[in-house]
Amino acid sequence: MDTSDIVQAEVARFLTTPGLLNKSKEIDQLFESDQIQELRYFRGFITKVMHNGIRKYIPQTMAALNILQIELEFYLAVSPDYQRLRAQGPIPSEIHLRWYENALNEWVSNEIVEGGTLIQDILAHELVQHHARQINRSAKTHYEKNAVSIGAEVVLRRYSHDLQTALRDLKSGTLDPARTLLKNPMNLAYCLKTNGIHVLIEVDALTARALSLIDGKRTISDMVSCFATHGLQDVDKEMLSNIFARVVSQISQNSEV
Amino acid sequence: MQSLHIADRETAVGLAYCDYIPELLTSDSDLIDYVEIPFEMLLKNESALESVGDTPVVLHCASLSIAGNIPIADNLRSRLGDIIAQTKTPWLGEHLAFVRAQEPTNEPSMADAVIVDPCTGAYNVGYTVSPQYSTAILDRVLDTISKAEDHFGLPVLLENGPLYVSLPGSTMSQVQFISELCNRRPETQLLLDLSHLEITAQNSGKNVFSLLADFPIKAVVEVHLSGHSIQSNMHWDDHAQRAPKILFDLLEVLMKQVSPYAVTLEYNWDSGFPLTGVREDVARVRGIVDQG
């Protein structure tokens, strides 16, 4: 019997079989325990490389996984699920991205992962941008007369970390997990202007609430009533007008994301 | 046999194909001498070939599974032959590795949704795996390489893989295996991946310059450089990173002794790879090969 082929076949089987991630009798017999861990990481590495096709949509997420030294743990953990998905055939990008988001969120919620929630924020950010770029002009909000408009489609997201600092640090190569892991919630408004330029601004909670009321129908008076209904009687027309004017100014001053 | 010189240069400099390449070829028309394109990419979509215009192409491959017991399926081999002819590649770069493997009993345990090769039913890793470095595998590689070169009618370069796990039953090191290959088959030609050599050195606690000194460099036709990253206390291939300084140092040492026909920068995992870095590193490689 050709033992070389047995060894190579067992390695190939381990690397391609979802159910063998944590236990393979044959691999246990062939390898020392530290080598088995190397083999498992290799499986994670192969899974990582197979995600290169979606890297262009989520480059910062992938960079952060790398810098925070949790890359192989993540891809190893999701490799069984990924292999089952891949066995069905070529994976369209949108389906792959959705799968990736679910896989990451599940991994972070099930494991104690240092930096996990930061990675979730970064991924959510990149996916919002990705989807925002796909907004079709014809699908944009139709504005009725007197309805509040700021000249841009807005998507709002609340993050549990100081995302803008984290992304700046990531870009400059100075991402410090110890510093960035400190939670510092922020609201970000993703603004797609009519000329197609995409701008990102940080907004406070009140501004975020005001922006969330823009629906192509509500006038400023309607918005005042909405706030009053929720116990915020101090929010008047002048305050809202100032808020929206400030947002419009921020949008015009901020550069494209 | 056709000349191995590319673009009439003693040592040509090229880039592995990525989405940014077509635009780079337009904006920096004199930057590189060729583009290296994987066979597997062209199988799915030949537009990469069209997008490089008249730029010479070198074909890279990860489908022969040279060290494995499952040869390439007939239809794929036929397509490979077609694409070799279409690209007019001077050689085919292939990995000293296995991609497919099957248990000798021919009764693989296919339970639980494994990823299998659709043509052969073998386990298909979908990635190159450094083989067992043994006499049995050496014999197989010698046989497979000879047959591949006879069949396709051009040199098939063997590329050293990064060593992540040493397979049980190995009786020699990777460099010893490759040296013995060249001793037993002097016409063997090699693709020296300096990143893989560095990764192998790091993961096995060796000095990479010592490995290079023992490597049969006279057989080297092409050289690869790429980045690597350290994760979970191991070194890993990473074509989304720039090559570290040590690889340029190794290239300098190499070029003082031999003149390979081509040096390829593999910056092809990230379509957003910073072009400034690409340009700088191509210039750096040119500086080294022109001096060497």
Coordinates of C-alpha atoms in Angstrom, one line a residue:
Chain A
M1 CA 0.0 0.0 0.0
D2 CA 1.3 3.4 -1.0
T3 CA 1.6 5.2 2.4
S4 CA 2.4 8.5 0.7
D5 CA -1.0 8.6 -1.0
I6 CA -2.7 7.6 2.3
V7 CA -1.0 10.6 4.1
Q8 CA -1.9 13.0 1.3
A9 CA -5.4 11.7 1.0
E10 CA -6.0 12.1 4.7
V11 CA -4.7 15.6 4.6
A12 CA -6.9 16.4 1.7
R13 CA -9.9 14.9 3.4
F14 CA -9.3 16.8 6.6
L15 CA -9.0 20.1 4.7
T16 CA -12.2 19.6 2.7
T17 CA -14.6 17.9 5.1
P18 CA -16.7 20.2 7.3
G19 CA -17.3 17.6 10.0
L20 CA -13.6 16.9 10.5
L21 CA -12.7 20.4 11.8
N22 CA -12.4 19.4 15.4
K23 CA -11.7 15.7 15.3
S24 CA -10.2 13.3 12.8
K25 CA -9.0 9.9 14.1
E26 CA -6.8 9.5 11.1
I27 CA -5.1 12.9 11.5
D28 CA -4.7 12.3 15.2
Q29 CA -2.8 9.1 14.3
L30 CA -0.6 10.7 11.7
F31 CA 0.3 14.0 13.3
E32 CA 1.7 15.4 16.5
S33 CA -0.7 17.8 18.3
D34 CA 1.1 21.0 17.4
Q35 CA 1.2 19.9 13.8
I36 CA -2.6 19.2 13.9
Q37 CA -3.1 22.8 15.0
E38 CA -0.9 24.0 12.1
L39 CA -3.1 21.9 9.8
R40 CA -6.2 23.5 11.2
Y41 CA -4.8 26.9 10.7
F42 CA -3.9 25.9 7.2
R43 CA -7.5 25.0 6.7
G44 CA -8.5 28.5 8.0
F45 CA -5.9 30.0 5.6
I46 CA -7.3 28.2 2.6
T47 CA -10.8 29.4 3.6
K48 CA -9.5 33.0 3.9
V49 CA -7.9 32.9 0.4
M50 CA -11.2 31.7 -1.0
H51 CA -12.8 34.9 0.1
N52 CA -10.5 37.1 -2.1
G53 CA -13.3 37.5 -4.5
I54 CA -15.2 39.7 -2.0
R55 CA -12.2 41.6 -0.6
K56 CA -12.8 44.6 -2.9
Y57 CA -16.2 45.1 -1.1
I58 CA -14.9 44.7 2.5
P59 CA -11.1 45.5 2.4
Q60 CA -11.1 47.3 5.8
T61 CA -12.8 44.3 7.5
M62 CA -10.3 41.9 6.1
A63 CA -7.4 44.2 7.0
A64 CA -8.7 44.6 10.5
L65 CA -9.1 40.8 11.0
N66 CA -5.4 40.6 9.9
I67 CA -4.1 43.3 12.1
L68 CA -6.1 42.2 15.2
Q69 CA -4.6 38.7 14.7
I70 CA -8.0 37.0 14.7
E71 CA -8.0 36.2 11.0
L72 CA -7.3 32.5 11.0
E73 CA -9.4 31.8 14.0
F74 CA -12.4 33.4 12.2
Y75 CA -11.9 31.6 8.9
L76 CA -11.2 28.3 10.6
A77 CA -14.4 28.6 12.7
V78 CA -16.5 29.3 9.6
S79 CA -14.8 26.9 7.3
P80 CA -17.3 24.1 7.7
D81 CA -20.2 26.3 6.9
Y82 CA -18.3 27.9 4.0
Q83 CA -17.4 24.5 2.6
R84 CA -21.1 23.5 2.6
L85 CA -22.0 26.7 0.8
R86 CA -19.2 26.4 -1.7
A87 CA -20.1 22.7 -2.5
Q88 CA -23.3 24.0 -4.0
G89 CA -21.4 25.8 -6.7
P90 CA -20.1 29.3 -7.6
I91 CA -21.2 31.9 -5.0
P92 CA -22.6 35.2 -6.3
S93 CA -21.0 38.2 -4.6
E94 CA -24.2 39.4 -2.9
I95 CA -24.9 36.0 -1.4
H96 CA -21.3 35.6 -0.3
L97 CA -21.4 39.0 1.4
R98 CA -24.6 38.2 3.2
W99 CA -23.2 34.8 4.3
Y100 CA -20.0 36.5 5.5
E101 CA -22.0 39.1 7.5
N102 CA -24.1 36.4 9.2
A103 CA -21.0 34.2 9.8
L104 CA -19.0 37.0 11.4
N105 CA -21.9 38.1 13.6
E106 CA -22.6 34.5 14.7
W107 CA -18.9 33.9 15.5
V108 CA -18.6 37.1 17.5
S109 CA -21.7 36.3 19.5
N110 CA -20.7 32.7 20.2
E111 CA -17.0 33.2 21.0
I112 CA -15.0 35.5 23.2
V113 CA -13.2 37.4 20.5
E114 CA -11.1 40.4 21.4
G115 CA -11.9 43.0 18.8
G116 CA -14.9 41.1 17.6
T117 CA -17.4 43.9 18.1
L118 CA -15.1 46.4 16.4
I119 CA -14.8 44.1 13.4
Q120 CA -18.6 43.9 13.3
D121 CA -18.8 47.7 13.2
I122 CA -16.2 47.9 10.4
L123 CA -18.0 45.2 8.4
A124 CA -21.4 46.9 8.9
H125 CA -19.9 50.2 7.8
E126 CA -18.5 48.7 4.6
L127 CA -21.7 46.9 3.8
V128 CA -23.7 50.1 4.2
Q129 CA -21.3 51.8 1.8
H130 CA -21.5 49.0 -0.6
H131 CA -25.3 48.9 -0.7
A132 CA -25.5 52.7 -0.8
R133 CA -23.4 52.8 -3.9
Q134 CA -26.0 50.5 -5.5
I135 CA -28.9 52.9 -4.9
N136 CA -30.6 53.4 -8.1
R137 CA -31.6 57.0 -8.9
S138 CA -35.1 55.9 -9.8
A139 CA -35.4 54.2 -6.4
K140 CA -34.6 57.4 -4.5
T141 CA -37.1 59.1 -2.3
H142 CA -39.8 61.2 -4.0
Y143 CA -40.3 64.5 -2.2
E144 CA -43.7 66.1 -1.9
K145 CA -44.1 69.8 -1.7
N146 CA -42.8 71.3 1.5
A147 CA -41.4 67.9 2.6
V148 CA -38.0 68.3 4.3
S149 CA -35.1 67.5 2.1
I150 CA -31.3 67.8 2.6
G151 CA -30.4 67.1 -1.0
A152 CA -29.1 63.6 -0.3
E153 CA -30.3 60.1 0.5
V154 CA -29.3 59.2 4.0
V155 CA -28.7 55.9 5.7
L156 CA -28.1 56.1 9.4
R157 CA -26.2 53.7 11.5
R158 CA -25.2 53.6 15.2
Y159 CA -21.9 52.0 16.1
S160 CA -20.6 50.9 19.4
H161 CA -17.1 52.0 18.7
D162 CA -15.4 55.2 17.5
L163 CA -15.4 53.9 14.0
Q164 CA -13.9 57.0 12.3
T165 CA -10.8 56.8 14.5
A166 CA -10.5 53.1 14.0
L167 CA -10.7 53.4 10.2
R168 CA -8.1 56.3 10.3
D169 CA -5.8 54.1 12.4
L170 CA -6.4 51.1 10.2
K171 CA -5.4 53.2 7.1
S172 CA -2.3 54.5 8.7
G173 CA -1.3 51.1 10.1
T174 CA -1.6 52.3 13.7
L175 CA -4.7 50.4 14.8
D176 CA -4.2 49.8 18.4
P177 CA -6.7 47.2 19.7
A178 CA -6.3 48.3 23.3
R179 CA -7.2 51.8 22.4
T180 CA -9.8 51.2 19.8
L181 CA -11.6 48.6 21.7
L182 CA -12.8 51.2 24.2
K183 CA -16.4 51.5 23.3
N184 CA -17.5 55.0 22.2
P185 CA -20.8 54.9 20.5
M186 CA -21.3 57.1 17.5
N187 CA -24.0 57.8 14.9
L188 CA -22.9 58.0 11.3
A189 CA -25.0 59.3 8.4
Y190 CA -24.2 58.0 5.0
C191 CA -25.3 60.7 2.6
L192 CA -25.6 60.0 -1.1
K193 CA -25.9 63.3 -2.9
T194 CA -27.8 63.9 -6.1
N195 CA -24.6 64.0 -8.1
G196 CA -23.7 60.5 -6.9
I197 CA -21.0 61.6 -4.5
H198 CA -21.1 59.7 -1.2
V199 CA -20.2 61.5 2.0
L200 CA -20.0 60.3 5.6
I201 CA -20.7 62.6 8.6
E202 CA -20.9 62.0 12.3
V203 CA -24.1 63.2 13.9
D204 CA -25.4 63.4 17.4
A205 CA -28.4 61.5 18.6
L206 CA -30.9 64.3 18.1
T207 CA -29.6 65.0 14.5
A208 CA -29.8 61.3 13.8
R209 CA -33.4 61.2 15.0
A210 CA -34.3 64.2 12.9
L211 CA -32.7 62.7 9.8
S212 CA -34.6 59.5 10.4
L213 CA -37.8 61.4 10.0
I214 CA -37.1 62.5 6.4
D215 CA -39.4 60.4 4.2
G216 CA -40.3 62.6 1.3
K217 CA -43.7 63.5 2.9
R218 CA -43.0 65.0 6.4
T219 CA -42.8 68.8 6.6
I220 CA -40.9 70.5 9.3
S221 CA -44.1 71.0 11.3
D222 CA -44.8 67.2 11.0
M223 CA -41.4 66.6 12.5
V224 CA -42.0 68.9 15.4
S225 CA -45.2 67.0 16.1
C226 CA -43.3 63.7 16.0
F227 CA -40.8 64.9 18.5
A228 CA -43.5 66.2 20.8
T229 CA -45.3 62.8 20.6
H230 CA -42.1 61.2 22.0
G231 CA -41.8 63.7 24.9
L232 CA -39.4 66.1 23.2
Q233 CA -41.5 69.3 23.2
D234 CA -38.4 71.6 23.2
V235 CA -37.7 70.6 19.6
D236 CA -39.1 73.4 17.5
K237 CA -39.0 74.5 13.9
E238 CA -36.0 76.7 14.4
M239 CA -34.0 74.0 16.1
L240 CA -34.8 71.5 13.3
S241 CA -34.1 74.1 10.6
N242 CA -30.7 74.7 12.2
I243 CA -30.0 71.0 12.5
F244 CA -30.7 70.4 8.8
A245 CA -28.8 73.5 7.7
R246 CA -25.8 72.2 9.7
V247 CA -26.1 68.8 8.0
V248 CA -26.3 70.3 4.6
S249 CA -23.2 72.4 5.3
Q250 CA -21.3 69.3 6.6
I251 CA -22.3 67.4 3.5
S252 CA -21.0 70.1 1.2
Q253 CA -17.7 70.4 3.2
N254 CA -16.9 66.7 3.6
S255 CA -15.0 64.9 0.9
E256 CA -16.1 61.8 -0.9
V257 CA -15.8 58.6 1.1
Chain B
M1 CA 11.7 25.2 -28.7
Q2 CA 10.8 28.8 -28.5
S3 CA 13.0 31.3 -26.8
L4 CA 12.3 31.9 -23.1
H5 CA 13.2 35.6 -23.4
I6 CA 10.3 37.9 -22.9
A7 CA 10.2 41.3 -24.6
D8 CA 13.9 40.9 -25.6
R9 CA 15.1 41.4 -22.1
E10 CA 17.6 39.2 -20.4
T11 CA 15.5 39.3 -17.2
A12 CA 11.9 40.6 -17.8
V13 CA 9.8 42.0 -14.9
G14 CA 6.1 41.4 -14.7
L15 CA 3.1 41.4 -12.5
A16 CA 0.5 38.8 -11.6
Y17 CA -2.9 39.7 -13.1
C18 CA -5.3 41.6 -10.9
D19 CA -8.3 43.9 -11.7
Y20 CA -6.0 47.0 -11.6
I21 CA -3.7 45.6 -14.3
P22 CA -5.5 46.8 -17.5
E23 CA -5.6 50.4 -16.3
L24 CA -2.0 50.2 -15.2
L25 CA -0.9 49.0 -18.6
T26 CA -2.6 52.0 -20.1
S27 CA -1.3 54.6 -17.6
D28 CA 2.2 53.1 -17.3
S29 CA 2.8 51.5 -20.6
D30 CA 6.5 50.8 -20.0
L31 CA 6.2 49.7 -16.4
I32 CA 6.2 45.9 -17.0
D33 CA 7.3 43.4 -19.7
Y34 CA 4.6 40.8 -19.2
V35 CA 1.6 39.8 -17.1
E36 CA 1.3 36.5 -15.4
I37 CA -2.2 35.0 -15.6
P38 CA -3.5 31.9 -13.9
F39 CA -5.0 29.2 -16.1
E40 CA -7.9 28.8 -13.6
M41 CA -8.9 32.4 -14.1
L42 CA -8.9 32.1 -17.9
L43 CA -11.0 28.9 -17.6
K44 CA -13.8 30.9 -16.0
N45 CA -13.4 34.0 -18.1
E46 CA -11.1 34.8 -20.9
S47 CA -11.6 38.5 -20.7
A48 CA -8.4 38.9 -18.6
L49 CA -6.5 37.9 -21.7
E50 CA -8.3 40.4 -23.9
S51 CA -7.8 43.1 -21.3
V52 CA -4.0 43.0 -21.4
G53 CA -3.9 43.6 -25.2
D54 CA -0.5 43.0 -26.8
T55 CA 1.4 42.6 -23.5
P56 CA 3.1 39.2 -23.4
V57 CA 1.5 36.7 -21.1
V58 CA 3.1 34.0 -18.9
L59 CA 0.7 31.3 -17.8
H60 CA 0.6 30.0 -14.3
C61 CA -1.2 26.9 -13.2
A62 CA -2.5 25.1 -10.1
S63 CA -4.4 22.3 -11.6
L64 CA -1.9 19.6 -12.6
S65 CA -1.5 18.4 -9.0
I66 CA 2.0 17.2 -9.8
A67 CA 2.6 15.5 -6.5
G68 CA -0.9 14.0 -6.1
N69 CA -2.3 10.7 -7.2
I70 CA -5.1 12.1 -9.3
P71 CA -4.0 13.6 -12.6
I72 CA -5.8 16.4 -14.3
A73 CA -9.0 15.4 -16.0
D74 CA -8.9 15.0 -19.8
N75 CA -11.2 17.9 -20.6
L76 CA -9.2 20.2 -18.4
R77 CA -5.9 19.1 -19.8
S78 CA -7.3 19.8 -23.3
R79 CA -8.4 23.3 -22.2
L80 CA -5.0 23.9 -20.7
G81 CA -3.4 23.0 -24.0
D82 CA -5.7 25.4 -25.8
I83 CA -4.9 28.2 -23.5
I84 CA -1.2 27.5 -23.7
A85 CA -1.5 27.9 -27.4
Q86 CA -3.7 31.0 -27.2
T87 CA -1.5 32.8 -24.7
K88 CA 1.8 31.8 -26.5
T89 CA 3.3 31.5 -23.0
P90 CA 7.0 30.6 -23.1
W91 CA 6.5 28.2 -20.2
L92 CA 3.9 26.9 -17.8
G93 CA 4.6 27.6 -14.1
E94 CA 3.1 24.9 -11.9
H95 CA 3.3 24.1 -8.2
L96 CA 5.3 21.4 -6.6
A97 CA 2.2 20.3 -4.7
F98 CA -1.0 18.3 -4.7
V99 CA -4.4 19.8 -5.1
R100 CA -6.4 16.6 -5.5
A101 CA -6.0 13.3 -3.6
Q102 CA -7.9 10.1 -3.3
E103 CA -7.5 7.2 -0.9
P104 CA -5.8 4.3 -2.6
T105 CA -8.7 2.0 -2.0
N106 CA -10.8 4.2 -4.3
E107 CA -13.5 4.2 -1.8
P108 CA -13.3 7.7 -0.4
S109 CA -15.4 8.6 2.6
M110 CA -17.6 11.2 0.9
A111 CA -19.9 11.8 3.8
D112 CA -20.7 15.2 5.1
A113 CA -20.6 17.4 2.0
V114 CA -16.9 17.4 1.1
I115 CA -15.6 19.5 -1.8
V116 CA -14.9 17.0 -4.5
D117 CA -13.4 17.3 -7.9
P118 CA -16.4 17.0 -10.3
C119 CA -14.5 15.0 -12.9
T120 CA -12.6 12.5 -10.7
G121 CA -14.6 12.4 -7.5
A122 CA -11.3 12.9 -5.5
Y123 CA -11.0 15.3 -2.6
N124 CA -10.3 18.7 -4.1
V125 CA -8.5 21.0 -1.7
G126 CA -8.9 23.9 -4.1
Y127 CA -5.4 25.1 -3.1
T128 CA -1.9 23.8 -3.5
V129 CA -0.6 21.7 -0.6
S130 CA 3.1 21.0 -0.1
P131 CA 3.5 17.3 -0.5
Q132 CA 5.3 14.6 1.4
Y133 CA 9.0 15.0 0.6
S134 CA 9.8 11.3 0.0
T135 CA 11.3 9.1 -2.7
A136 CA 7.9 7.8 -3.7
I137 CA 6.6 11.4 -4.4
L138 CA 9.9 12.3 -6.0
D139 CA 9.4 9.4 -8.5
R140 CA 5.9 10.6 -9.2
V141 CA 6.9 14.2 -9.8
L142 CA 9.7 13.2 -12.1
D143 CA 7.3 11.1 -14.1
T144 CA 4.5 13.6 -14.2
I145 CA 6.7 16.5 -15.1
S146 CA 8.2 14.6 -18.0
K147 CA 4.8 13.6 -19.4
A148 CA 3.5 17.1 -19.0
E149 CA 6.3 18.7 -20.9
D150 CA 6.0 16.0 -23.6
H151 CA 2.3 16.6 -23.9
F152 CA 2.2 20.4 -23.8
G153 CA 5.5 20.9 -25.7
L154 CA 6.9 23.6 -23.5
P155 CA 8.9 23.8 -20.2
V156 CA 6.8 23.2 -17.1
L157 CA 8.5 25.1 -14.2
L158 CA 8.2 23.6 -10.8
E159 CA 7.5 26.2 -8.0
N160 CA 8.5 25.6 -4.4
G161 CA 5.5 26.0 -2.1
P162 CA 5.3 27.6 1.3
L163 CA 5.7 24.9 4.0
Y164 CA 3.0 25.2 6.7
V165 CA 2.9 21.6 7.8
S166 CA 5.5 18.9 7.3
L167 CA 3.8 15.7 6.1
P168 CA 4.6 12.5 8.0
G169 CA 6.8 10.1 6.0
S170 CA 8.9 13.0 4.6
T171 CA 12.5 11.8 4.4
M172 CA 14.1 15.0 3.1
S173 CA 13.6 18.7 3.3
Q174 CA 11.9 20.7 0.6
V175 CA 15.2 22.1 -0.7
Q176 CA 16.8 18.6 -0.7
F177 CA 13.8 17.2 -2.6
I178 CA 14.1 19.9 -5.3
S179 CA 17.9 19.4 -5.5
E180 CA 17.4 15.7 -5.9
L181 CA 14.8 16.3 -8.6
C182 CA 17.3 18.4 -10.5
N183 CA 20.0 15.8 -10.0
R184 CA 17.9 13.0 -11.4
R185 CA 16.4 15.1 -14.2
P186 CA 18.9 17.8 -15.2
E187 CA 16.5 19.4 -17.7
T188 CA 14.1 20.3 -14.9
Q189 CA 13.4 24.0 -14.7
L190 CA 12.2 25.9 -11.7
L191 CA 10.1 28.8 -10.5
L192 CA 11.7 30.1 -7.3
D193 CA 9.2 31.7 -5.1
L194 CA 11.3 33.8 -2.7
S195 CA 8.3 34.5 -0.5
H196 CA 7.6 30.8 -0.1
L197 CA 11.2 30.2 0.6
E198 CA 11.2 32.8 3.4
I199 CA 7.9 31.4 4.8
T200 CA 9.3 27.9 4.7
A201 CA 12.4 29.1 6.5
Q202 CA 10.5 31.0 9.2
N203 CA 8.0 28.1 9.8
S204 CA 10.8 25.5 10.1
G205 CA 13.3 27.6 12.0
K206 CA 15.9 27.8 9.2
N207 CA 17.9 30.7 7.8
V208 CA 16.5 31.7 4.4
F209 CA 19.9 32.7 3.0
S210 CA 21.1 29.2 3.9
L211 CA 18.2 27.7 2.1
L212 CA 18.9 29.8 -0.9
A213 CA 22.6 28.7 -0.9
D214 CA 21.4 25.1 -1.1
F215 CA 18.8 25.7 -3.7
P216 CA 19.6 24.6 -7.3
I217 CA 19.5 28.1 -8.6
K218 CA 21.0 27.3 -12.0
A219 CA 17.7 25.7 -12.9
V220 CA 15.7 28.8 -12.0
V221 CA 13.8 30.3 -15.0
E222 CA 11.3 32.5 -13.1
V223 CA 11.2 34.2 -9.7
H224 CA 8.2 35.2 -7.7
L225 CA 7.9 37.8 -5.0
S226 CA 4.9 38.6 -2.8
G227 CA 4.1 39.7 0.7
H228 CA 3.4 37.5 3.7
S229 CA 1.8 38.0 7.1
I230 CA 2.2 36.5 10.5
Q231 CA -0.9 35.1 12.0
S232 CA -1.3 32.7 15.0
N233 CA 2.5 32.5 15.3
M234 CA 3.1 31.2 11.8
H235 CA 4.1 32.9 8.5
W236 CA 1.6 32.8 5.7
D237 CA 1.6 33.8 2.0
D238 CA -0.2 37.1 1.5
H239 CA -0.5 38.6 -2.0
A240 CA -2.3 41.5 -0.6
Q241 CA 0.9 42.8 1.1
R242 CA 4.1 44.2 -0.4
A243 CA 7.2 42.0 -0.5
P244 CA 9.3 42.7 2.6
K245 CA 12.9 44.0 2.3
I246 CA 14.4 40.6 2.9
L247 CA 13.0 39.3 -0.4
F248 CA 14.7 42.1 -2.3
D249 CA 17.9 41.2 -0.5
L250 CA 17.5 37.5 -1.5
L251 CA 16.8 38.6 -5.1
E252 CA 20.1 40.6 -5.1
V253 CA 22.0 37.6 -3.9
L254 CA 20.4 35.4 -6.5
M255 CA 20.9 37.9 -9.4
K256 CA 24.7 38.1 -8.6
Q257 CA 24.9 34.4 -9.5
V258 CA 22.3 33.6 -12.2
S259 CA 20.0 35.4 -14.6
P260 CA 16.5 34.1 -14.6
Y261 CA 14.3 35.0 -17.5
A262 CA 11.6 36.6 -15.5
V263 CA 10.8 38.1 -12.1
T264 CA 7.1 38.4 -11.2
L265 CA 5.6 40.5 -8.4
E266 CA 2.5 38.7 -7.1
Y267 CA 0.3 41.5 -5.9
N268 CA -2.9 40.0 -7.0
W269 CA -5.2 39.3 -4.0
D270 CA -6.4 42.8 -3.6
S271 CA -7.9 44.8 -6.5
G272 CA -7.3 47.9 -4.4
F273 CA -3.6 47.2 -4.0
P274 CA -1.9 50.7 -3.7
L275 CA -0.5 51.4 -7.2
T276 CA 2.3 53.6 -5.7
G277 CA 3.6 50.5 -4.0
V278 CA 3.3 48.4 -7.1
R279 CA 5.3 51.0 -9.1
E280 CA 7.9 51.4 -6.4
D281 CA 8.5 47.7 -6.1
V282 CA 8.6 47.1 -9.9
A283 CA 11.2 49.8 -10.1
R284 CA 13.1 48.2 -7.2
V285 CA 13.1 44.8 -8.9
R286 CA 14.3 46.4 -12.2
G287 CA 17.1 48.1 -10.3
I288 CA 18.2 44.8 -9.0
V289 CA 17.9 42.8 -12.2
D290 CA 19.7 45.5 -14.2
Q291 CA 22.6 45.4 -11.8
G292 CA 22.8 41.7 -11.5

